[in-house]
Structures are given as structure tokens and as C-alpha cells.
Amino acid sequence: MTNQTSPMTWQVFKSTLEAHPNLHLAFEYQSGEQVDASFHITEIKQAPIVSVDCGGQMNSWTEVIVQLWEPPVREAERSMTVSKALKIVNLVEKSLPLNPLAIVKIEFGNSKFDTRQMYPGEFSITSEHFTVHLVPDFTQCKALSRNEACGVTASDSSCCGTATEKPALEIVAEAATRKPNSLCC
């Protein structure tokens, strides 16, 4: 089993697949639940992201998003091999060169699981299967991660503070009593 603690790049993801072409590819979207073996890779998207966070800092990165789809009726005895997935990747890369340093996300949903984008986490490799264990995406306050507060200047009102300034319990209580048109984001 391979453990991945930070978002995986396209180059790492693809090269790991290339090392196991004859295995059957599987995706586990939550503990004990796998995408049906008859899944299709319906598209691969490359998304350049440019954002300005609540602290006023510009951020940019690229994501490669692999979309999986389960057919409404299971296709009997169909299981995608890693080599078949790589053929799709190669077809895509003929038209759309994928950034090797892009962050990889897998997009999936079915009738029991709302569609979302997840990160490849760990890989489980057996004699027959290559399983990608997916982990949820998350939101964050980038300003707080830089030990800053929201707002561009010191006179701006901040909706975020350090954990010592506003414990989670106070944030919940404060949000419930906040008046409309207050300065909070």
C-alpha cells in the first residue's frame, strides 16, 4: 500500500499507473464502497485555477480531473484494466497536453453518493487489482494558514481569526446571532 499525504501530481499518478498495466483498476470512494467495476472514464479535464483569497493574496494552480461514470445497468464481466485507462489518457493527451505538475482529482458520484471531486490517497496493489483509495477534498482559509486574518488592511473587519482568538464554539454561536449587513464575510 502506498500512502500519499499531500495532493498528488498528474506525473506521479500516471507513472504509478504505468508501473501496473495488467492489473484491474478500481476506485474506492468511501470505506468499503467501490465504483462499480463497469465504470467508464468519461472525460479528463484540465482546469487552471486562479483565485484571490480572503487575505487579498492571489493563488494559482492547475488541476487534472478524471471523471468516472457508472452505467445505469451494470455491464456484466466488464472490468477496466490499467492499460485500458492509460489508452484513454494517451488519447486525451494527443489533443490536450496535461500539466505533469497539476493536482489530480477524481470526480465521481452515483445514486448513493453525491457527485464530488476527491483526491487519490493510498494505492492498494494485489496480484490482480490496483485500487485507488479516494479521500475527500476540503475547504480552507488560506489567510489563516499563513497566520494572517481576512481583509487586506488592519482596519478591515476580519471574519476569521486564529483559533486562540475565536474558538470554534464561539464562531458557531456568533454566526447564529450575526445581524444582516454586518461586516463578516
Short mmCIF file of N, CA and C in Angstrom, two decimals:
data_model
loop_
_atom_site.label_atom_id
_atom_site.label_comp_id
_atom_site.label_asym_id
_atom_site.label_seq_id
_atom_site.Cartn_x
_atom_site.Cartn_y
_atom_site.Cartn_z
N MET A 1 0.85 -1.18 0.00
CA MET A 1 0.00 0.00 0.00
C MET A 1 0.89 1.23 0.00
N THR A 2 0.55 2.20 -0.84
CA THR A 2 1.29 3.45 -0.92
C THR A 2 0.48 4.53 -0.22
N ASN A 3 1.13 5.36 0.58
CA ASN A 3 0.43 6.41 1.30
C ASN A 3 0.81 7.76 0.71
N GLN A 4 -0.17 8.60 0.47
CA GLN A 4 0.04 9.92 -0.09
C GLN A 4 -0.51 10.94 0.89
N THR A 5 0.33 11.83 1.44
CA THR A 5 -0.13 12.78 2.43
C THR A 5 -0.47 14.14 1.86
N SER A 6 0.06 14.51 0.71
CA SER A 6 -0.27 15.79 0.09
C SER A 6 -0.88 15.51 -1.28
N PRO A 7 -1.56 16.50 -1.86
CA PRO A 7 -2.18 16.24 -3.17
C PRO A 7 -1.16 15.70 -4.17
N MET A 8 -1.58 14.72 -4.92
CA MET A 8 -0.72 14.03 -5.87
C MET A 8 -0.69 14.76 -7.20
N THR A 9 0.48 14.77 -7.83
CA THR A 9 0.59 15.39 -9.14
C THR A 9 0.18 14.40 -10.22
N TRP A 10 -0.16 14.94 -11.37
CA TRP A 10 -0.54 14.11 -12.51
C TRP A 10 0.63 13.18 -12.89
N GLN A 11 1.83 13.70 -12.88
CA GLN A 11 3.01 12.90 -13.25
C GLN A 11 3.16 11.68 -12.33
N VAL A 12 3.01 11.86 -11.03
CA VAL A 12 3.13 10.75 -10.07
C VAL A 12 1.99 9.76 -10.28
N PHE A 13 0.77 10.26 -10.43
CA PHE A 13 -0.39 9.39 -10.62
C PHE A 13 -0.23 8.53 -11.88
N LYS A 14 0.10 9.18 -12.99
CA LYS A 14 0.23 8.47 -14.27
C LYS A 14 1.38 7.47 -14.23
N SER A 15 2.52 7.85 -13.69
CA SER A 15 3.66 6.92 -13.66
C SER A 15 3.38 5.72 -12.75
N THR A 16 2.61 5.93 -11.69
CA THR A 16 2.24 4.81 -10.83
C THR A 16 1.32 3.85 -11.58
N LEU A 17 0.38 4.39 -12.36
CA LEU A 17 -0.47 3.53 -13.19
C LEU A 17 0.38 2.77 -14.21
N GLU A 18 1.31 3.46 -14.85
CA GLU A 18 2.14 2.85 -15.89
C GLU A 18 2.96 1.67 -15.36
N ALA A 19 3.24 1.66 -14.07
CA ALA A 19 4.01 0.57 -13.48
C ALA A 19 3.18 -0.70 -13.27
N HIS A 20 1.86 -0.61 -13.49
CA HIS A 20 0.97 -1.76 -13.23
C HIS A 20 -0.06 -1.94 -14.34
N PRO A 21 0.35 -2.03 -15.59
CA PRO A 21 -0.60 -2.02 -16.72
C PRO A 21 -1.56 -3.21 -16.78
N ASN A 22 -1.19 -4.36 -16.25
CA ASN A 22 -2.03 -5.55 -16.41
C ASN A 22 -3.03 -5.77 -15.27
N LEU A 23 -3.03 -4.89 -14.29
CA LEU A 23 -3.95 -5.05 -13.17
C LEU A 23 -5.31 -4.45 -13.49
N HIS A 24 -6.33 -4.92 -12.79
CA HIS A 24 -7.68 -4.35 -12.92
C HIS A 24 -7.75 -3.11 -12.05
N LEU A 25 -8.26 -2.03 -12.62
CA LEU A 25 -8.31 -0.73 -11.94
C LEU A 25 -9.61 -0.61 -11.15
N ALA A 26 -9.49 -0.17 -9.90
CA ALA A 26 -10.66 0.04 -9.04
C ALA A 26 -10.47 1.34 -8.27
N PHE A 27 -11.61 1.95 -7.91
CA PHE A 27 -11.60 3.17 -7.12
C PHE A 27 -12.52 2.97 -5.92
N GLU A 28 -11.99 3.20 -4.73
CA GLU A 28 -12.78 3.13 -3.51
C GLU A 28 -13.13 4.56 -3.10
N TYR A 29 -14.44 4.90 -3.15
CA TYR A 29 -14.84 6.29 -2.89
C TYR A 29 -15.20 6.55 -1.44
N GLN A 30 -15.46 5.52 -0.67
CA GLN A 30 -15.59 5.61 0.78
C GLN A 30 -15.31 4.23 1.33
N SER A 31 -15.05 4.14 2.60
CA SER A 31 -14.62 2.88 3.20
C SER A 31 -15.56 1.72 2.83
N GLY A 32 -15.00 0.73 2.14
CA GLY A 32 -15.77 -0.45 1.77
C GLY A 32 -16.66 -0.29 0.55
N GLU A 33 -16.68 0.88 -0.06
CA GLU A 33 -17.53 1.14 -1.23
C GLU A 33 -16.67 1.48 -2.44
N GLN A 34 -16.80 0.68 -3.48
CA GLN A 34 -16.04 0.92 -4.70
C GLN A 34 -16.95 1.32 -5.85
N VAL A 35 -16.39 2.12 -6.75
CA VAL A 35 -17.07 2.42 -8.00
C VAL A 35 -17.30 1.09 -8.71
N ASP A 36 -18.49 0.90 -9.27
CA ASP A 36 -18.81 -0.37 -9.92
C ASP A 36 -17.74 -0.71 -10.96
N ALA A 37 -17.39 -1.98 -11.06
CA ALA A 37 -16.32 -2.42 -11.96
C ALA A 37 -16.59 -2.08 -13.42
N SER A 38 -17.83 -1.82 -13.78
CA SER A 38 -18.15 -1.49 -15.17
C SER A 38 -18.05 0.01 -15.46
N PHE A 39 -17.35 0.76 -14.58
CA PHE A 39 -17.24 2.21 -14.75
C PHE A 39 -16.57 2.57 -16.08
N HIS A 40 -16.84 3.79 -16.50
CA HIS A 40 -16.20 4.38 -17.68
C HIS A 40 -15.42 5.60 -17.22
N ILE A 41 -14.35 5.91 -17.90
CA ILE A 41 -13.70 7.23 -17.76
C ILE A 41 -14.32 8.07 -18.86
N THR A 42 -15.18 9.01 -18.47
CA THR A 42 -15.94 9.75 -19.46
C THR A 42 -15.22 10.97 -20.00
N GLU A 43 -14.35 11.57 -19.18
CA GLU A 43 -13.56 12.69 -19.67
C GLU A 43 -12.44 12.98 -18.70
N ILE A 44 -11.43 13.64 -19.22
CA ILE A 44 -10.34 14.13 -18.39
C ILE A 44 -10.25 15.63 -18.67
N LYS A 45 -10.37 16.41 -17.60
CA LYS A 45 -10.38 17.86 -17.70
C LYS A 45 -9.09 18.43 -17.12
N GLN A 46 -8.64 19.51 -17.70
CA GLN A 46 -7.52 20.25 -17.12
C GLN A 46 -8.04 21.65 -16.80
N ALA A 47 -7.95 22.01 -15.53
CA ALA A 47 -8.54 23.26 -15.09
C ALA A 47 -7.49 24.16 -14.45
N PRO A 48 -7.13 25.26 -15.13
CA PRO A 48 -6.26 26.23 -14.47
C PRO A 48 -7.10 27.04 -13.48
N ILE A 49 -6.65 27.13 -12.24
CA ILE A 49 -7.39 27.85 -11.20
C ILE A 49 -6.60 29.10 -10.83
N VAL A 50 -7.27 30.24 -10.83
CA VAL A 50 -6.69 31.49 -10.36
C VAL A 50 -7.69 32.06 -9.37
N SER A 51 -7.21 32.36 -8.16
CA SER A 51 -8.12 32.86 -7.14
C SER A 51 -7.43 33.94 -6.32
N VAL A 52 -8.24 34.73 -5.64
CA VAL A 52 -7.75 35.68 -4.66
C VAL A 52 -8.42 35.28 -3.36
N ASP A 53 -7.62 35.00 -2.33
CA ASP A 53 -8.21 34.55 -1.07
C ASP A 53 -8.66 35.73 -0.23
N CYS A 54 -9.27 35.43 0.90
CA CYS A 54 -9.86 36.46 1.76
C CYS A 54 -8.82 37.38 2.38
N GLY A 55 -7.54 37.02 2.29
CA GLY A 55 -6.47 37.89 2.77
C GLY A 55 -5.91 38.77 1.67
N GLY A 56 -6.48 38.67 0.46
CA GLY A 56 -6.07 39.51 -0.66
C GLY A 56 -4.91 38.94 -1.47
N GLN A 57 -4.48 37.72 -1.21
CA GLN A 57 -3.36 37.14 -1.94
C GLN A 57 -3.86 36.32 -3.12
N MET A 58 -3.20 36.51 -4.27
CA MET A 58 -3.54 35.75 -5.47
C MET A 58 -2.90 34.37 -5.38
N ASN A 59 -3.63 33.35 -5.80
CA ASN A 59 -3.16 31.97 -5.82
C ASN A 59 -3.45 31.39 -7.19
N SER A 60 -2.61 30.48 -7.67
CA SER A 60 -2.89 29.81 -8.93
C SER A 60 -2.31 28.40 -8.90
N TRP A 61 -3.03 27.49 -9.52
CA TRP A 61 -2.60 26.11 -9.66
C TRP A 61 -3.42 25.48 -10.77
N THR A 62 -3.05 24.28 -11.16
CA THR A 62 -3.77 23.56 -12.21
C THR A 62 -4.23 22.22 -11.64
N GLU A 63 -5.42 21.81 -12.04
CA GLU A 63 -5.94 20.50 -11.65
C GLU A 63 -6.22 19.67 -12.89
N VAL A 64 -5.94 18.37 -12.80
CA VAL A 64 -6.37 17.41 -13.81
C VAL A 64 -7.45 16.59 -13.13
N ILE A 65 -8.65 16.59 -13.72
CA ILE A 65 -9.81 15.94 -13.13
C ILE A 65 -10.23 14.79 -14.02
N VAL A 66 -10.19 13.59 -13.46
CA VAL A 66 -10.59 12.39 -14.17
C VAL A 66 -12.01 12.06 -13.73
N GLN A 67 -12.94 12.09 -14.68
CA GLN A 67 -14.35 11.85 -14.36
C GLN A 67 -14.71 10.38 -14.60
N LEU A 68 -15.31 9.75 -13.57
CA LEU A 68 -15.76 8.37 -13.66
C LEU A 68 -17.29 8.34 -13.71
N TRP A 69 -17.83 7.36 -14.42
CA TRP A 69 -19.28 7.22 -14.56
C TRP A 69 -19.65 5.75 -14.45
N GLU A 70 -20.67 5.46 -13.65
CA GLU A 70 -21.23 4.11 -13.57
C GLU A 70 -22.43 4.05 -14.50
N PRO A 71 -22.47 3.09 -15.41
CA PRO A 71 -23.65 2.96 -16.26
C PRO A 71 -24.86 2.56 -15.43
N PRO A 72 -26.08 2.94 -15.86
CA PRO A 72 -27.28 2.62 -15.07
C PRO A 72 -27.51 1.11 -14.94
N VAL A 73 -27.08 0.37 -15.93
CA VAL A 73 -27.18 -1.09 -15.86
C VAL A 73 -25.77 -1.63 -15.92
N ARG A 74 -25.44 -2.43 -14.92
CA ARG A 74 -24.07 -2.97 -14.86
C ARG A 74 -23.76 -3.78 -16.11
N GLU A 75 -22.61 -3.50 -16.66
CA GLU A 75 -22.16 -4.23 -17.84
C GLU A 75 -21.43 -5.48 -17.35
N ALA A 76 -22.04 -6.64 -17.54
CA ALA A 76 -21.54 -7.91 -16.99
C ALA A 76 -20.11 -8.18 -17.41
N GLU A 77 -19.33 -8.69 -16.47
CA GLU A 77 -17.97 -9.15 -16.71
C GLU A 77 -17.05 -8.09 -17.32
N ARG A 78 -17.39 -6.84 -17.16
CA ARG A 78 -16.53 -5.79 -17.69
C ARG A 78 -15.74 -5.18 -16.55
N SER A 79 -14.44 -5.17 -16.66
CA SER A 79 -13.58 -4.54 -15.68
C SER A 79 -12.45 -3.84 -16.42
N MET A 80 -12.27 -2.57 -16.15
CA MET A 80 -11.24 -1.82 -16.85
C MET A 80 -9.86 -2.17 -16.29
N THR A 81 -8.94 -2.46 -17.17
CA THR A 81 -7.56 -2.67 -16.74
C THR A 81 -6.85 -1.32 -16.72
N VAL A 82 -5.74 -1.27 -16.04
CA VAL A 82 -4.93 -0.05 -16.00
C VAL A 82 -4.49 0.31 -17.42
N SER A 83 -4.13 -0.69 -18.23
CA SER A 83 -3.68 -0.39 -19.60
C SER A 83 -4.80 0.25 -20.42
N LYS A 84 -6.05 -0.16 -20.21
CA LYS A 84 -7.18 0.46 -20.92
C LYS A 84 -7.33 1.92 -20.48
N ALA A 85 -7.20 2.17 -19.18
CA ALA A 85 -7.28 3.55 -18.68
C ALA A 85 -6.16 4.39 -19.28
N LEU A 86 -4.97 3.82 -19.39
CA LEU A 86 -3.85 4.56 -19.97
C LEU A 86 -4.05 4.83 -21.46
N LYS A 87 -4.77 3.97 -22.17
CA LYS A 87 -5.10 4.24 -23.58
C LYS A 87 -5.99 5.48 -23.67
N ILE A 88 -6.92 5.61 -22.75
CA ILE A 88 -7.79 6.79 -22.72
C ILE A 88 -6.94 8.03 -22.41
N VAL A 89 -6.05 7.92 -21.43
CA VAL A 89 -5.15 9.03 -21.08
C VAL A 89 -4.33 9.45 -22.30
N ASN A 90 -3.76 8.49 -23.00
CA ASN A 90 -2.95 8.80 -24.18
C ASN A 90 -3.77 9.47 -25.27
N LEU A 91 -5.00 9.03 -25.45
CA LEU A 91 -5.90 9.65 -26.43
C LEU A 91 -6.16 11.11 -26.06
N VAL A 92 -6.44 11.35 -24.79
CA VAL A 92 -6.67 12.72 -24.31
C VAL A 92 -5.43 13.57 -24.52
N GLU A 93 -4.26 13.03 -24.16
CA GLU A 93 -3.03 13.82 -24.24
C GLU A 93 -2.59 14.12 -25.67
N LYS A 94 -3.17 13.44 -26.66
CA LYS A 94 -2.89 13.81 -28.06
C LYS A 94 -3.50 15.16 -28.39
N SER A 95 -4.63 15.47 -27.77
CA SER A 95 -5.32 16.74 -28.02
C SER A 95 -5.07 17.78 -26.93
N LEU A 96 -4.85 17.31 -25.72
CA LEU A 96 -4.73 18.21 -24.57
C LEU A 96 -3.52 17.79 -23.73
N PRO A 97 -2.37 18.45 -23.94
CA PRO A 97 -1.21 18.10 -23.12
C PRO A 97 -1.50 18.42 -21.65
N LEU A 98 -1.42 17.41 -20.79
CA LEU A 98 -1.74 17.58 -19.37
C LEU A 98 -0.50 17.99 -18.60
N ASN A 99 -0.67 18.98 -17.75
CA ASN A 99 0.41 19.53 -16.94
C ASN A 99 0.88 18.46 -15.95
N PRO A 100 2.14 18.03 -16.04
CA PRO A 100 2.62 16.97 -15.15
C PRO A 100 2.63 17.37 -13.67
N LEU A 101 2.64 18.68 -13.39
CA LEU A 101 2.65 19.15 -12.01
C LEU A 101 1.27 19.50 -11.48
N ALA A 102 0.24 19.27 -12.30
CA ALA A 102 -1.13 19.56 -11.87
C ALA A 102 -1.55 18.62 -10.75
N ILE A 103 -2.45 19.10 -9.91
CA ILE A 103 -3.01 18.29 -8.83
C ILE A 103 -4.09 17.38 -9.43
N VAL A 104 -4.08 16.12 -9.06
CA VAL A 104 -5.05 15.16 -9.59
C VAL A 104 -6.27 15.09 -8.69
N LYS A 105 -7.43 15.09 -9.33
CA LYS A 105 -8.69 14.84 -8.63
C LYS A 105 -9.48 13.83 -9.44
N ILE A 106 -10.26 13.04 -8.74
CA ILE A 106 -11.15 12.07 -9.37
C ILE A 106 -12.57 12.53 -9.07
N GLU A 107 -13.38 12.67 -10.11
CA GLU A 107 -14.76 13.13 -9.97
C GLU A 107 -15.68 11.93 -10.11
N PHE A 108 -16.55 11.74 -9.12
CA PHE A 108 -17.44 10.59 -9.15
C PHE A 108 -18.68 10.85 -8.31
N GLY A 109 -19.76 10.22 -8.72
CA GLY A 109 -20.99 10.20 -7.95
C GLY A 109 -21.90 9.13 -8.50
N ASN A 110 -22.79 8.64 -7.66
CA ASN A 110 -23.82 7.69 -8.10
C ASN A 110 -25.08 7.94 -7.28
N SER A 111 -26.06 7.05 -7.37
CA SER A 111 -27.33 7.28 -6.68
C SER A 111 -27.20 7.25 -5.16
N LYS A 112 -26.12 6.69 -4.64
CA LYS A 112 -25.90 6.61 -3.19
C LYS A 112 -24.87 7.62 -2.70
N PHE A 113 -24.21 8.33 -3.63
CA PHE A 113 -23.07 9.16 -3.26
C PHE A 113 -23.08 10.41 -4.15
N ASP A 114 -23.30 11.58 -3.55
CA ASP A 114 -23.35 12.82 -4.33
C ASP A 114 -22.05 13.03 -5.10
N THR A 115 -22.17 13.53 -6.32
CA THR A 115 -21.00 13.77 -7.16
C THR A 115 -20.09 14.77 -6.48
N ARG A 116 -18.81 14.42 -6.45
CA ARG A 116 -17.81 15.30 -5.86
C ARG A 116 -16.44 14.98 -6.43
N GLN A 117 -15.51 15.87 -6.19
CA GLN A 117 -14.13 15.66 -6.59
C GLN A 117 -13.34 15.25 -5.36
N MET A 118 -12.53 14.20 -5.53
CA MET A 118 -11.74 13.65 -4.42
C MET A 118 -10.29 13.48 -4.87
N TYR A 119 -9.42 13.41 -3.90
CA TYR A 119 -8.01 13.20 -4.19
C TYR A 119 -7.68 11.71 -4.17
N PRO A 120 -6.77 11.27 -5.04
CA PRO A 120 -6.23 9.92 -4.85
C PRO A 120 -5.42 9.93 -3.55
N GLY A 121 -5.68 8.98 -2.68
CA GLY A 121 -4.95 8.89 -1.42
C GLY A 121 -3.96 7.75 -1.48
N GLU A 122 -4.33 6.64 -0.91
CA GLU A 122 -3.47 5.46 -0.92
C GLU A 122 -3.78 4.58 -2.12
N PHE A 123 -2.80 3.78 -2.51
CA PHE A 123 -2.99 2.75 -3.54
C PHE A 123 -2.85 1.40 -2.85
N SER A 124 -3.76 0.48 -3.17
CA SER A 124 -3.62 -0.90 -2.74
C SER A 124 -3.34 -1.71 -3.99
N ILE A 125 -2.30 -2.52 -3.94
CA ILE A 125 -1.91 -3.30 -5.10
C ILE A 125 -1.85 -4.76 -4.69
N THR A 126 -2.65 -5.59 -5.40
CA THR A 126 -2.63 -7.03 -5.18
C THR A 126 -2.19 -7.68 -6.49
N SER A 127 -2.23 -8.98 -6.53
CA SER A 127 -1.81 -9.69 -7.75
C SER A 127 -2.75 -9.42 -8.92
N GLU A 128 -3.99 -8.99 -8.65
CA GLU A 128 -4.96 -8.76 -9.72
C GLU A 128 -5.49 -7.34 -9.80
N HIS A 129 -5.47 -6.60 -8.70
CA HIS A 129 -6.14 -5.30 -8.66
C HIS A 129 -5.21 -4.16 -8.23
N PHE A 130 -5.46 -3.02 -8.84
CA PHE A 130 -4.83 -1.76 -8.48
C PHE A 130 -5.97 -0.86 -8.00
N THR A 131 -6.06 -0.63 -6.69
CA THR A 131 -7.16 0.14 -6.13
C THR A 131 -6.66 1.51 -5.68
N VAL A 132 -7.36 2.54 -6.15
CA VAL A 132 -7.08 3.91 -5.75
C VAL A 132 -8.10 4.26 -4.67
N HIS A 133 -7.62 4.53 -3.47
CA HIS A 133 -8.49 4.92 -2.36
C HIS A 133 -8.62 6.44 -2.40
N LEU A 134 -9.84 6.91 -2.56
CA LEU A 134 -10.09 8.35 -2.71
C LEU A 134 -10.34 8.99 -1.35
N VAL A 135 -9.86 10.21 -1.20
CA VAL A 135 -10.08 10.98 0.02
C VAL A 135 -10.79 12.28 -0.34
N PRO A 136 -11.66 12.76 0.55
CA PRO A 136 -12.44 13.96 0.24
C PRO A 136 -11.58 15.19 0.03
N ASP A 137 -12.07 16.07 -0.83
CA ASP A 137 -11.50 17.40 -0.97
C ASP A 137 -11.89 18.17 0.29
N PHE A 138 -11.31 19.31 0.53
CA PHE A 138 -11.62 20.08 1.71
C PHE A 138 -11.54 21.56 1.40
N THR A 139 -12.16 22.36 2.24
CA THR A 139 -12.03 23.82 2.12
C THR A 139 -11.08 24.30 3.20
N GLN A 140 -10.54 25.47 2.99
CA GLN A 140 -9.61 26.03 3.97
C GLN A 140 -9.61 27.54 3.84
N CYS A 141 -9.17 28.19 4.87
CA CYS A 141 -8.92 29.63 4.83
C CYS A 141 -7.43 29.80 4.62
N LYS A 142 -7.04 30.20 3.41
CA LYS A 142 -5.62 30.32 3.09
C LYS A 142 -4.95 31.41 3.93
N ALA A 143 -5.69 32.48 4.25
CA ALA A 143 -5.11 33.54 5.07
C ALA A 143 -4.73 32.99 6.45
N LEU A 144 -5.61 32.21 7.05
CA LEU A 144 -5.29 31.63 8.35
C LEU A 144 -4.11 30.68 8.27
N SER A 145 -3.99 29.95 7.16
CA SER A 145 -2.87 29.02 7.03
C SER A 145 -1.54 29.77 6.92
N ARG A 146 -1.59 31.06 6.58
CA ARG A 146 -0.39 31.90 6.53
C ARG A 146 -0.25 32.72 7.83
N ASN A 147 -1.07 32.40 8.84
CA ASN A 147 -1.10 33.13 10.11
C ASN A 147 -1.51 34.58 9.93
N GLU A 148 -2.42 34.81 8.98
CA GLU A 148 -2.98 36.14 8.75
C GLU A 148 -4.47 36.08 9.03
N ALA A 149 -5.15 37.20 8.92
CA ALA A 149 -6.59 37.26 9.06
C ALA A 149 -7.19 37.73 7.74
N CYS A 150 -8.48 37.56 7.61
CA CYS A 150 -9.17 38.03 6.40
C CYS A 150 -9.09 39.55 6.33
N GLY A 151 -9.14 40.08 5.13
CA GLY A 151 -9.10 41.52 4.95
C GLY A 151 -7.70 41.97 4.56
N VAL A 152 -7.64 43.04 3.80
CA VAL A 152 -6.37 43.50 3.26
C VAL A 152 -5.62 44.38 4.23
N THR A 153 -6.32 45.17 5.03
CA THR A 153 -5.63 46.09 5.94
C THR A 153 -6.05 45.80 7.37
N ALA A 154 -5.29 46.34 8.31
CA ALA A 154 -5.58 46.12 9.73
C ALA A 154 -6.92 46.72 10.12
N SER A 155 -7.39 47.74 9.40
CA SER A 155 -8.66 48.37 9.76
C SER A 155 -9.86 47.59 9.22
N ASP A 156 -9.62 46.66 8.29
CA ASP A 156 -10.72 45.84 7.79
C ASP A 156 -11.19 44.88 8.87
N SER A 157 -12.49 44.64 8.90
CA SER A 157 -13.03 43.69 9.86
C SER A 157 -12.73 42.28 9.37
N SER A 158 -12.32 41.43 10.28
CA SER A 158 -11.95 40.06 9.93
C SER A 158 -13.06 39.10 10.30
N CYS A 159 -13.39 38.18 9.40
CA CYS A 159 -14.36 37.14 9.75
C CYS A 159 -13.64 35.91 10.25
N CYS A 160 -12.34 35.85 10.07
CA CYS A 160 -11.56 34.71 10.54
C CYS A 160 -10.54 35.21 11.53
N GLY A 161 -10.24 34.42 12.48
CA GLY A 161 -9.20 34.75 13.44
C GLY A 161 -8.45 33.49 13.78
N THR A 162 -7.41 33.62 14.55
CA THR A 162 -6.69 32.43 14.95
C THR A 162 -7.55 31.64 15.93
N ALA A 163 -7.24 30.39 16.10
CA ALA A 163 -8.02 29.52 16.97
C ALA A 163 -8.06 30.06 18.39
N THR A 164 -7.01 30.75 18.83
CA THR A 164 -7.00 31.29 20.18
C THR A 164 -7.90 32.52 20.30
N GLU A 165 -8.10 33.23 19.19
CA GLU A 165 -8.97 34.41 19.24
C GLU A 165 -10.44 34.04 19.24
N LYS A 166 -10.83 33.06 18.43
CA LYS A 166 -12.23 32.68 18.30
C LYS A 166 -12.33 31.16 18.28
N PRO A 167 -12.54 30.53 19.41
CA PRO A 167 -12.71 29.08 19.40
C PRO A 167 -13.91 28.69 18.54
N ALA A 168 -13.92 27.49 18.03
CA ALA A 168 -14.96 27.01 17.13
C ALA A 168 -16.35 27.19 17.73
N LEU A 169 -16.48 26.95 19.01
CA LEU A 169 -17.78 27.07 19.66
C LEU A 169 -18.28 28.50 19.59
N GLU A 170 -17.40 29.50 19.78
CA GLU A 170 -17.81 30.89 19.70
C GLU A 170 -18.18 31.27 18.27
N ILE A 171 -17.49 30.73 17.29
CA ILE A 171 -17.82 31.03 15.89
C ILE A 171 -19.22 30.57 15.58
N VAL A 172 -19.59 29.37 16.02
CA VAL A 172 -20.93 28.83 15.77
C VAL A 172 -21.97 29.71 16.44
N ALA A 173 -21.75 30.07 17.70
CA ALA A 173 -22.71 30.90 18.42
C ALA A 173 -22.80 32.28 17.79
N GLU A 174 -21.65 32.86 17.42
CA GLU A 174 -21.63 34.19 16.83
C GLU A 174 -22.35 34.20 15.49
N ALA A 175 -22.15 33.18 14.68
CA ALA A 175 -22.79 33.11 13.37
C ALA A 175 -24.30 33.03 13.51
N ALA A 176 -24.76 32.35 14.54
CA ALA A 176 -26.20 32.20 14.73
C ALA A 176 -26.86 33.52 15.13
N THR A 177 -26.10 34.44 15.75
CA THR A 177 -26.69 35.70 16.21
C THR A 177 -26.27 36.89 15.37
N ARG A 178 -25.49 36.68 14.32
CA ARG A 178 -24.99 37.78 13.49
C ARG A 178 -26.16 38.51 12.83
N LYS A 179 -26.10 39.81 12.83
CA LYS A 179 -27.14 40.63 12.23
C LYS A 179 -26.87 40.79 10.73
N PRO A 180 -27.92 40.90 9.93
CA PRO A 180 -27.72 41.15 8.49
C PRO A 180 -26.91 42.41 8.28
N ASN A 181 -26.19 42.47 7.19
CA ASN A 181 -25.36 43.62 6.79
C ASN A 181 -24.19 43.86 7.74
N SER A 182 -23.82 42.86 8.56
CA SER A 182 -22.62 43.05 9.40
C SER A 182 -21.39 42.95 8.50
N LEU A 183 -20.24 43.22 9.05
CA LEU A 183 -19.02 43.24 8.27
C LEU A 183 -18.39 41.88 8.08
N CYS A 184 -19.04 40.82 8.48
CA CYS A 184 -18.46 39.48 8.34
C CYS A 184 -18.63 38.98 6.90
N CYS A 185 -17.60 38.25 6.42
CA CYS A 185 -17.70 37.66 5.10
C CYS A 185 -18.55 36.43 5.19
#
